[in-house]
Each structure stands twice: as structure tokens, then as C-alpha cells.
């Protein structure tokens, strides 16, 4: 059973922090904010290492590349940007007039990106050339998030249409549709072994699904408001979630029970991540802070 305590609070963003993600080696954190900036932080000291400026509207998602040398960010300004971690320089801009871009995620091999947009489209991009490799359509409303499967062969998407879809990452074929949430689905993520998917929703629930059959395996209840983000621990035994109810919660996957409730944020928690070794957690909030828990 994992129990977390507050390690430190990172202050620097001047508006809501939308997301914060760990680097592959666990030494750094990258954050995106409604203040239009991306920031890279040193976890040990809590010091800001880089301020990445260029987006002209709020930043909705950020992530380190699998090798840790680049950061991808995406924004309501309809662009996806790639940045050099060492220098803080913008390397490339992927632009497709597609309404606000809600998420952008590297494939496990770092060669492609998947992005989601409020235009109900998933796009796949070549990282080196910046060219679009294809569009997937099928959702009936805004797409809030996309994630690759651990083997990179599939993509899972979460939508305002209350469904989760699983796609073939290369052909764009819809492989499955997961139906059960009674409101907007904010996030969906594969488990580390790829056998299950976890999702969270405005309906206040977290759900675990069988990837192959699409069957709902468990419903986790406890949050008092919309659940905005949820993540598996690296070993797949634990989940962490963030909610409009201002709390972060830790769950036992097998039992489906809440293990711990972490309080301290003074506003909605809209981003969650766990370090690669599973020992640290980062929560980002509308209170303009990032909290690090160990």
C-alpha cells in the first residue's frame, strides 16, 4: 500500500496549472498553464530550469519525449510545439487549424505524436518532419485526451460524447468503443501491461475496462465532483486521481478501494502524474500551484 505525504509546492505560474509531467529519469517536471507558458522544473531543488514561451493561448497538455531530450506542448492556439529541454528553444511547430488542441502525446518509441482536438479529430504526426500522418474521426463531440498503448500499436481517446474509443494507431480503424459513463469522459489511459484501461469522468466516477473485450470491470466512487485526471502507477497496482473536489486520491486497483485522500489544494485539481519509479506524484491545480508528494 502506497502512502504519500507533501514534499514541496512549486510556485511560478501566474494562472491555472493545467498539467505537470515527470521526465523519464524522474529528475525533472514539465508543466503547462493557462498563463500560456510551459515550465521545466528541477524536482530536487524545486527550482525553475526553463521558461518556454511562444504559445498565444492557454497550454492544455505537455509531455517529455521518451528519451527526455524534448518536450511537446499543445494549446488552445491550435498549435503543437516541440522544445529542446536543454536550451529551452522551440524546435518545431505543428500547425493545423483544428480548434483548440486538447492533448498531444508521444508514442513509446518517440517517433510519432498523437493529438486530440475540439474538432472531434485525432491526428498522428511524424516527429522528425512535423508532417501529419493521418486523421481519425468517429467521436460525436470534442475529444479531450489521447494516449498510446504501451506497445504503441493502439490509441485510446476520451470524449465529451461520454465514450472511450480504442483505435489502431497506424490504420485509424476503430477497434472498440467503451460505453458506461453518464457524462463527459476527461481522460483514458492504458495500464502498464496494456490489458486494461482506466477512465475518469464528470459523472464523478473512475472506471476500469478490459481492453480486449471492452467490458467494464470496476467502478471506483468517492470523489464529490468531476474527476479530471487519473493515472496508473508504474506497477499497475495503484491509481491516483484528481478532481474538482480539490482532492487527490490514491486507489487500490484490485480492491477498487480508496487508500488515501490528499488535501491541500485550494481549488480544482486538474492534472496528475506519477514518477517512473512510482515514489513521487505531482498534482496541478487551478490554485496556480503544483504539489509534489512522496
mmCIF file of C-alpha atoms in Angstrom:
data_model
loop_
_atom_site.group_PDB
_atom_site.id
_atom_site.type_symbol
_atom_site.label_atom_id
_atom_site.label_comp_id
_atom_site.label_asym_id
_atom_site.label_seq_id
_atom_site.Cartn_x
_atom_site.Cartn_y
_atom_site.Cartn_z
ATOM 1 C CA UNK A 1 0.000 0.000 0.000
ATOM 2 C CA UNK A 2 1.394 3.371 -1.026
ATOM 3 C CA UNK A 3 1.023 6.368 1.277
ATOM 4 C CA UNK A 4 2.057 9.808 0.097
ATOM 5 C CA UNK A 5 2.940 12.974 2.000
ATOM 6 C CA UNK A 6 3.542 16.507 0.749
ATOM 7 C CA UNK A 7 7.152 17.056 -0.330
ATOM 8 C CA UNK A 8 7.027 20.607 -1.749
ATOM 9 C CA UNK A 9 4.898 23.173 -3.549
ATOM 10 C CA UNK A 10 6.115 24.666 -6.847
ATOM 11 C CA UNK A 11 5.072 28.272 -7.417
ATOM 12 C CA UNK A 12 5.723 30.267 -10.571
ATOM 13 C CA UNK A 13 2.737 30.067 -12.872
ATOM 14 C CA UNK A 14 0.514 33.144 -12.791
ATOM 15 C CA UNK A 15 -2.716 31.332 -13.721
ATOM 16 C CA UNK A 16 -4.268 27.838 -13.533
ATOM 17 C CA UNK A 17 -1.797 24.952 -13.994
ATOM 18 C CA UNK A 18 -3.340 22.508 -16.456
ATOM 19 C CA UNK A 19 -0.783 19.691 -16.269
ATOM 20 C CA UNK A 20 2.583 18.605 -14.881
ATOM 21 C CA UNK A 21 4.521 15.529 -16.066
ATOM 22 C CA UNK A 22 7.709 13.822 -14.923
ATOM 23 C CA UNK A 23 10.770 13.329 -17.124
ATOM 24 C CA UNK A 24 11.692 9.697 -17.981
ATOM 25 C CA UNK A 25 14.594 9.785 -15.488
ATOM 26 C CA UNK A 26 12.387 11.276 -12.766
ATOM 27 C CA UNK A 27 14.627 14.290 -12.096
ATOM 28 C CA UNK A 28 12.541 16.982 -13.806
ATOM 29 C CA UNK A 29 8.951 18.074 -14.213
ATOM 30 C CA UNK A 30 7.342 19.946 -17.118
ATOM 31 C CA UNK A 31 4.183 21.986 -16.559
ATOM 32 C CA UNK A 32 1.696 23.816 -18.758
ATOM 33 C CA UNK A 33 -0.620 26.611 -17.717
ATOM 34 C CA UNK A 34 -3.430 28.927 -18.652
ATOM 35 C CA UNK A 35 -0.754 31.676 -18.372
ATOM 36 C CA UNK A 36 0.347 30.461 -21.889
ATOM 37 C CA UNK A 37 3.742 29.227 -20.647
ATOM 38 C CA UNK A 38 5.495 25.888 -20.331
ATOM 39 C CA UNK A 39 7.989 25.480 -17.473
ATOM 40 C CA UNK A 40 10.614 22.875 -16.673
ATOM 41 C CA UNK A 41 11.461 22.296 -13.010
ATOM 42 C CA UNK A 42 14.232 20.567 -11.088
ATOM 43 C CA UNK A 43 12.496 18.218 -8.673
ATOM 44 C CA UNK A 44 15.245 18.035 -6.056
ATOM 45 C CA UNK A 45 15.608 21.810 -5.587
ATOM 46 C CA UNK A 46 12.135 22.856 -6.754
ATOM 47 C CA UNK A 47 13.856 25.450 -8.946
ATOM 48 C CA UNK A 48 12.507 26.525 -12.342
ATOM 49 C CA UNK A 49 15.059 25.489 -15.007
ATOM 50 C CA UNK A 50 13.393 26.738 -18.184
ATOM 51 C CA UNK A 51 10.571 29.073 -19.145
ATOM 52 C CA UNK A 52 9.241 28.145 -22.601
ATOM 53 C CA UNK A 53 7.283 30.963 -24.187
ATOM 54 C CA UNK A 54 5.589 31.082 -27.570
ATOM 55 C CA UNK A 55 2.020 29.880 -27.219
ATOM 56 C CA UNK A 56 -0.564 32.635 -27.667
ATOM 57 C CA UNK A 57 -3.290 30.941 -25.624
ATOM 58 C CA UNK A 58 -3.594 28.507 -22.717
ATOM 59 C CA UNK A 59 -1.482 25.358 -22.733
ATOM 60 C CA UNK A 60 -3.602 22.231 -22.409
ATOM 61 C CA UNK A 61 -1.023 19.421 -22.341
ATOM 62 C CA UNK A 62 2.733 18.833 -22.015
ATOM 63 C CA UNK A 63 4.982 15.756 -22.021
ATOM 64 C CA UNK A 64 8.656 14.815 -22.188
ATOM 65 C CA UNK A 65 9.808 12.670 -25.105
ATOM 66 C CA UNK A 66 10.715 9.068 -24.151
ATOM 67 C CA UNK A 67 14.443 9.941 -24.340
ATOM 68 C CA UNK A 68 13.939 13.087 -22.231
ATOM 69 C CA UNK A 69 15.541 15.494 -24.744
ATOM 70 C CA UNK A 70 12.343 17.163 -25.969
ATOM 71 C CA UNK A 71 9.059 18.444 -24.626
ATOM 72 C CA UNK A 72 5.806 18.566 -26.578
ATOM 73 C CA UNK A 73 3.150 21.129 -25.703
ATOM 74 C CA UNK A 74 -0.228 21.909 -27.222
ATOM 75 C CA UNK A 75 -2.595 24.779 -26.827
ATOM 76 C CA UNK A 76 -5.906 26.438 -27.496
ATOM 77 C CA UNK A 77 -3.889 28.479 -30.044
ATOM 78 C CA UNK A 78 -4.245 25.450 -32.404
ATOM 79 C CA UNK A 79 -0.518 24.623 -32.395
ATOM 80 C CA UNK A 80 1.629 21.763 -31.139
ATOM 81 C CA UNK A 81 5.188 22.775 -30.300
ATOM 82 C CA UNK A 82 8.365 20.767 -29.762
ATOM 83 C CA UNK A 83 11.029 22.221 -27.472
ATOM 84 C CA UNK A 84 14.649 21.403 -26.652
ATOM 85 C CA UNK A 85 14.857 20.582 -22.937
ATOM 86 C CA UNK A 86 18.493 21.659 -22.562
ATOM 87 C CA UNK A 87 18.265 25.065 -24.297
ATOM 88 C CA UNK A 88 14.554 25.857 -23.964
ATOM 89 C CA UNK A 89 14.473 26.690 -27.675
ATOM 90 C CA UNK A 90 11.440 25.888 -29.837
ATOM 91 C CA UNK A 91 12.435 23.185 -32.345
ATOM 92 C CA UNK A 92 9.310 22.808 -34.435
ATOM 93 C CA UNK A 93 5.712 23.887 -34.664
ATOM 94 C CA UNK A 94 2.944 21.608 -35.909
ATOM 95 C CA UNK A 95 0.022 23.635 -37.078
ATOM 96 C CA UNK A 96 -3.344 22.572 -38.354
ATOM 97 C CA UNK A 97 -6.321 24.877 -37.973
ATOM 98 C CA UNK A 98 -8.262 22.478 -35.822
ATOM 99 C CA UNK A 99 -9.837 24.462 -32.985
ATOM 100 C CA UNK A 100 -8.211 24.093 -29.562
ATOM 101 C CA UNK A 101 -5.819 21.144 -29.238
ATOM 102 C CA UNK A 102 -6.594 19.318 -26.012
ATOM 103 C CA UNK A 103 -3.745 16.794 -25.801
ATOM 104 C CA UNK A 104 -0.521 15.752 -27.529
ATOM 105 C CA UNK A 105 1.336 12.583 -26.576
ATOM 106 C CA UNK A 106 4.497 10.860 -27.804
ATOM 107 C CA UNK A 107 4.388 7.240 -28.946
ATOM 108 C CA UNK A 108 6.539 4.918 -26.787
ATOM 109 C CA UNK A 109 9.333 4.950 -29.417
ATOM 110 C CA UNK A 110 9.204 8.769 -29.660
ATOM 111 C CA UNK A 111 8.851 8.753 -33.458
ATOM 112 C CA UNK A 112 5.235 9.864 -33.688
ATOM 113 C CA UNK A 113 2.776 12.056 -31.825
ATOM 114 C CA UNK A 114 -0.974 11.723 -31.369
ATOM 115 C CA UNK A 115 -3.101 14.791 -30.740
ATOM 116 C CA UNK A 116 -6.760 15.411 -29.952
ATOM 117 C CA UNK A 117 -8.860 18.439 -30.678
ATOM 118 C CA UNK A 118 -12.203 20.107 -30.139
ATOM 119 C CA UNK A 119 -12.883 19.463 -33.843
ATOM 120 C CA UNK A 120 -13.606 15.788 -32.954
ATOM 121 C CA UNK A 121 -10.449 14.587 -34.720
ATOM 122 C CA UNK A 122 -7.376 12.608 -33.665
ATOM 123 C CA UNK A 123 -4.225 13.371 -35.657
ATOM 124 C CA UNK A 124 -0.997 11.411 -35.855
ATOM 125 C CA UNK A 125 2.245 13.258 -36.660
ATOM 126 C CA UNK A 126 5.802 12.382 -37.640
ATOM 127 C CA UNK A 127 8.068 13.946 -35.006
ATOM 128 C CA UNK A 128 11.114 14.435 -37.248
ATOM 129 C CA UNK A 129 9.356 16.001 -40.246
ATOM 130 C CA UNK A 130 6.405 17.571 -38.439
ATOM 131 C CA UNK A 131 4.105 16.198 -41.142
ATOM 132 C CA UNK A 132 0.634 14.808 -40.493
ATOM 133 C CA UNK A 133 0.419 11.037 -40.982
ATOM 134 C CA UNK A 134 -3.363 10.781 -40.752
ATOM 135 C CA UNK A 135 -6.681 11.751 -39.194
ATOM 136 C CA UNK A 136 -9.071 9.541 -37.208
ATOM 137 C CA UNK A 137 -12.720 10.505 -36.923
ATOM 138 C CA UNK A 138 -15.665 8.893 -35.176
ATOM 139 C CA UNK A 139 -16.421 10.671 -31.913
ATOM 140 C CA UNK A 140 -19.627 12.704 -31.900
ATOM 141 C CA UNK A 141 -18.228 15.532 -29.769
ATOM 142 C CA UNK A 142 -14.997 17.153 -28.514
ATOM 143 C CA UNK A 143 -12.065 14.811 -27.834
ATOM 144 C CA UNK A 144 -10.431 15.622 -24.515
ATOM 145 C CA UNK A 145 -7.443 13.293 -24.462
ATOM 146 C CA UNK A 146 -5.463 10.660 -26.365
ATOM 147 C CA UNK A 147 -2.855 8.173 -25.116
ATOM 148 C CA UNK A 148 -0.813 5.436 -26.816
ATOM 149 C CA UNK A 149 -0.836 1.844 -25.602
ATOM 150 C CA UNK A 150 2.468 0.637 -24.074
ATOM 151 C CA UNK A 151 3.380 -1.177 -27.331
ATOM 152 C CA UNK A 152 2.451 1.871 -29.450
ATOM 153 C CA UNK A 153 0.017 -0.080 -31.606
ATOM 154 C CA UNK A 154 -3.181 1.404 -30.243
ATOM 155 C CA UNK A 155 -4.515 4.793 -29.199
ATOM 156 C CA UNK A 156 -7.240 5.383 -26.616
ATOM 157 C CA UNK A 157 -9.377 8.533 -26.710
ATOM 158 C CA UNK A 158 -11.792 10.147 -24.236
ATOM 159 C CA UNK A 159 -14.619 12.396 -25.374
ATOM 160 C CA UNK A 160 -17.408 14.777 -24.463
ATOM 161 C CA UNK A 161 -19.699 12.209 -26.170
ATOM 162 C CA UNK A 162 -19.362 10.103 -22.961
ATOM 163 C CA UNK A 163 -17.476 7.307 -24.758
ATOM 164 C CA UNK A 164 -13.937 5.966 -24.891
ATOM 165 C CA UNK A 165 -12.599 4.593 -28.159
ATOM 166 C CA UNK A 166 -9.668 2.344 -28.953
ATOM 167 C CA UNK A 167 -8.036 2.823 -32.359
ATOM 168 C CA UNK A 168 -5.409 1.084 -34.436
ATOM 169 C CA UNK A 169 -2.563 3.637 -34.265
ATOM 170 C CA UNK A 170 -1.494 3.016 -37.874
ATOM 171 C CA UNK A 171 -4.706 2.424 -39.837
ATOM 172 C CA UNK A 172 -7.048 4.575 -37.747
ATOM 173 C CA UNK A 173 -9.560 1.727 -37.583
ATOM 174 C CA UNK A 174 -11.856 1.810 -34.553
ATOM 175 C CA UNK A 175 -11.173 -1.372 -32.570
ATOM 176 C CA UNK A 176 -13.558 -0.883 -29.662
ATOM 177 C CA UNK A 177 -15.928 1.556 -28.000
ATOM 178 C CA UNK A 178 -16.298 1.643 -24.209
ATOM 179 C CA UNK A 179 -19.714 2.835 -23.074
ATOM 180 C CA UNK A 180 -20.840 3.309 -19.466
ATOM 181 C CA UNK A 181 -20.015 6.805 -18.238
ATOM 182 C CA UNK A 182 -23.055 9.064 -17.840
ATOM 183 C CA UNK A 183 -21.226 12.326 -18.547
ATOM 184 C CA UNK A 184 -18.117 13.788 -20.238
ATOM 185 C CA UNK A 185 -15.079 11.471 -20.167
ATOM 186 C CA UNK A 186 -11.988 13.584 -19.447
ATOM 187 C CA UNK A 187 -9.135 11.067 -19.580
ATOM 188 C CA UNK A 188 -8.477 7.448 -20.504
ATOM 189 C CA UNK A 189 -5.169 5.613 -20.119
ATOM 190 C CA UNK A 190 -3.850 2.103 -20.739
ATOM 191 C CA UNK A 191 -2.454 0.134 -17.807
ATOM 192 C CA UNK A 192 1.313 -0.567 -17.934
ATOM 193 C CA UNK A 193 0.640 -4.075 -19.310
ATOM 194 C CA UNK A 194 -1.952 -2.753 -21.798
ATOM 195 C CA UNK A 195 -4.615 -5.218 -20.634
ATOM 196 C CA UNK A 196 -6.906 -2.666 -19.011
ATOM 197 C CA UNK A 197 -7.889 0.980 -19.444
ATOM 198 C CA UNK A 198 -8.771 3.463 -16.708
ATOM 199 C CA UNK A 199 -11.061 6.422 -17.366
ATOM 200 C CA UNK A 200 -12.446 9.350 -15.381
ATOM 201 C CA UNK A 201 -15.494 11.496 -15.910
ATOM 202 C CA UNK A 202 -17.639 14.414 -14.946
ATOM 203 C CA UNK A 203 -20.012 11.733 -13.572
ATOM 204 C CA UNK A 204 -17.633 11.629 -10.511
ATOM 205 C CA UNK A 205 -16.525 8.038 -11.231
ATOM 206 C CA UNK A 206 -13.341 6.262 -12.268
ATOM 207 C CA UNK A 207 -13.847 3.122 -14.341
ATOM 208 C CA UNK A 208 -11.554 0.237 -15.239
ATOM 209 C CA UNK A 209 -12.186 -1.612 -18.511
ATOM 210 C CA UNK A 210 -10.909 -4.747 -20.196
ATOM 211 C CA UNK A 211 -9.010 -3.564 -23.291
ATOM 212 C CA UNK A 212 -9.776 -6.623 -25.403
ATOM 213 C CA UNK A 213 -13.470 -7.149 -24.641
ATOM 214 C CA UNK A 214 -14.393 -3.553 -23.811
ATOM 215 C CA UNK A 215 -16.195 -4.807 -20.701
ATOM 216 C CA UNK A 216 -16.340 -2.595 -17.621
ATOM 217 C CA UNK A 217 -14.521 -4.363 -14.771
ATOM 218 C CA UNK A 218 -14.820 -1.885 -11.871
ATOM 219 C CA UNK A 219 -16.344 1.464 -10.921
ATOM 220 C CA UNK A 220 -14.468 3.491 -8.290
ATOM 221 C CA UNK A 221 -16.572 6.014 -6.407
ATOM 222 C CA UNK A 222 -15.688 8.546 -3.735
ATOM 223 C CA UNK A 223 -14.914 11.878 -5.357
ATOM 224 C CA UNK A 224 -17.519 14.536 -4.610
ATOM 225 C CA UNK A 225 -17.204 16.217 -8.007
ATOM 226 C CA UNK A 226 -15.938 15.648 -11.562
ATOM 227 C CA UNK A 227 -12.771 13.532 -11.819
ATOM 228 C CA UNK A 228 -10.474 15.295 -14.309
ATOM 229 C CA UNK A 229 -7.363 13.107 -14.396
ATOM 230 C CA UNK A 230 -6.374 9.567 -13.433
ATOM 231 C CA UNK A 231 -3.109 7.636 -13.781
ATOM 232 C CA UNK A 232 -1.835 4.113 -13.160
ATOM 233 C CA UNK A 233 1.276 3.656 -11.039
ATOM 234 C CA UNK A 234 4.188 2.095 -12.998
ATOM 235 C CA UNK A 235 3.480 -1.337 -11.477
ATOM 236 C CA UNK A 236 -0.244 -1.099 -12.287
ATOM 237 C CA UNK A 237 -1.407 -1.855 -8.730
ATOM 238 C CA UNK A 238 -2.383 1.697 -7.744
ATOM 239 C CA UNK A 239 -4.331 4.587 -9.296
ATOM 240 C CA UNK A 240 -4.135 8.279 -8.477
ATOM 241 C CA UNK A 241 -6.845 10.754 -9.393
ATOM 242 C CA UNK A 242 -7.506 14.492 -9.280
ATOM 243 C CA UNK A 243 -10.875 16.179 -9.040
ATOM 244 C CA UNK A 244 -12.865 19.379 -8.986
ATOM 245 C CA UNK A 245 -13.447 18.495 -5.304
ATOM 246 C CA UNK A 246 -9.880 19.852 -4.649
ATOM 247 C CA UNK A 247 -8.559 16.419 -3.585
ATOM 248 C CA UNK A 248 -6.051 13.894 -4.882
ATOM 249 C CA UNK A 249 -6.957 10.290 -4.151
ATOM 250 C CA UNK A 250 -4.974 7.063 -4.193
ATOM 251 C CA UNK A 251 -6.791 3.808 -5.024
ATOM 252 C CA UNK A 252 -6.042 0.091 -4.823
ATOM 253 C CA UNK A 253 -6.713 -1.287 -8.319
ATOM 254 C CA UNK A 254 -7.520 -4.858 -7.277
ATOM 255 C CA UNK A 255 -9.852 -3.934 -4.431
ATOM 256 C CA UNK A 256 -11.276 -0.823 -6.094
ATOM 257 C CA UNK A 257 -10.977 0.980 -2.747
ATOM 258 C CA UNK A 258 -9.653 4.406 -1.836
ATOM 259 C CA UNK A 259 -6.367 4.062 0.086
ATOM 260 C CA UNK A 260 -5.611 7.702 0.791
ATOM 261 C CA UNK A 261 -7.031 11.199 0.350
ATOM 262 C CA UNK A 262 -4.563 14.063 -0.109
ATOM 263 C CA UNK A 263 -5.794 17.556 0.706
ATOM 264 C CA UNK A 264 -4.065 20.912 0.449
ATOM 265 C CA UNK A 265 -5.011 22.357 -2.923
ATOM 266 C CA UNK A 266 -7.362 25.314 -2.549
ATOM 267 C CA UNK A 267 -9.011 24.804 -5.942
ATOM 268 C CA UNK A 268 -9.737 22.104 -8.552
ATOM 269 C CA UNK A 269 -7.019 19.502 -9.209
ATOM 270 C CA UNK A 270 -6.919 19.040 -12.992
ATOM 271 C CA UNK A 271 -3.638 17.220 -13.599
ATOM 272 C CA UNK A 272 -1.938 14.172 -12.057
ATOM 273 C CA UNK A 273 1.262 12.271 -12.795
ATOM 274 C CA UNK A 274 3.380 9.596 -11.110
ATOM 275 C CA UNK A 275 7.172 9.399 -11.422
ATOM 276 C CA UNK A 276 8.702 6.453 -13.334
ATOM 277 C CA UNK A 277 9.790 4.778 -10.077
ATOM 278 C CA UNK A 278 6.341 5.263 -8.506
ATOM 279 C CA UNK A 279 7.718 7.136 -5.486
ATOM 280 C CA UNK A 280 6.663 10.697 -6.394
ATOM 281 C CA UNK A 281 3.404 12.209 -7.515
ATOM 282 C CA UNK A 282 2.659 15.635 -9.000
ATOM 283 C CA UNK A 283 -0.722 17.367 -8.868
ATOM 284 C CA UNK A 284 -1.553 20.563 -10.753
ATOM 285 C CA UNK A 285 -4.381 22.875 -9.874
ATOM 286 C CA UNK A 286 -6.466 25.935 -10.562
ATOM 287 C CA UNK A 287 -4.839 27.336 -7.389
ATOM 288 C CA UNK A 288 -1.794 28.091 -9.669
ATOM 289 C CA UNK A 289 0.445 25.596 -7.856
ATOM 290 C CA UNK A 290 1.991 22.199 -8.452
ATOM 291 C CA UNK A 291 2.246 19.952 -5.415
ATOM 292 C CA UNK A 292 4.864 17.240 -5.198
ATOM 293 C CA UNK A 293 4.031 14.270 -2.989
ATOM 294 C CA UNK A 294 6.342 11.432 -1.940
#
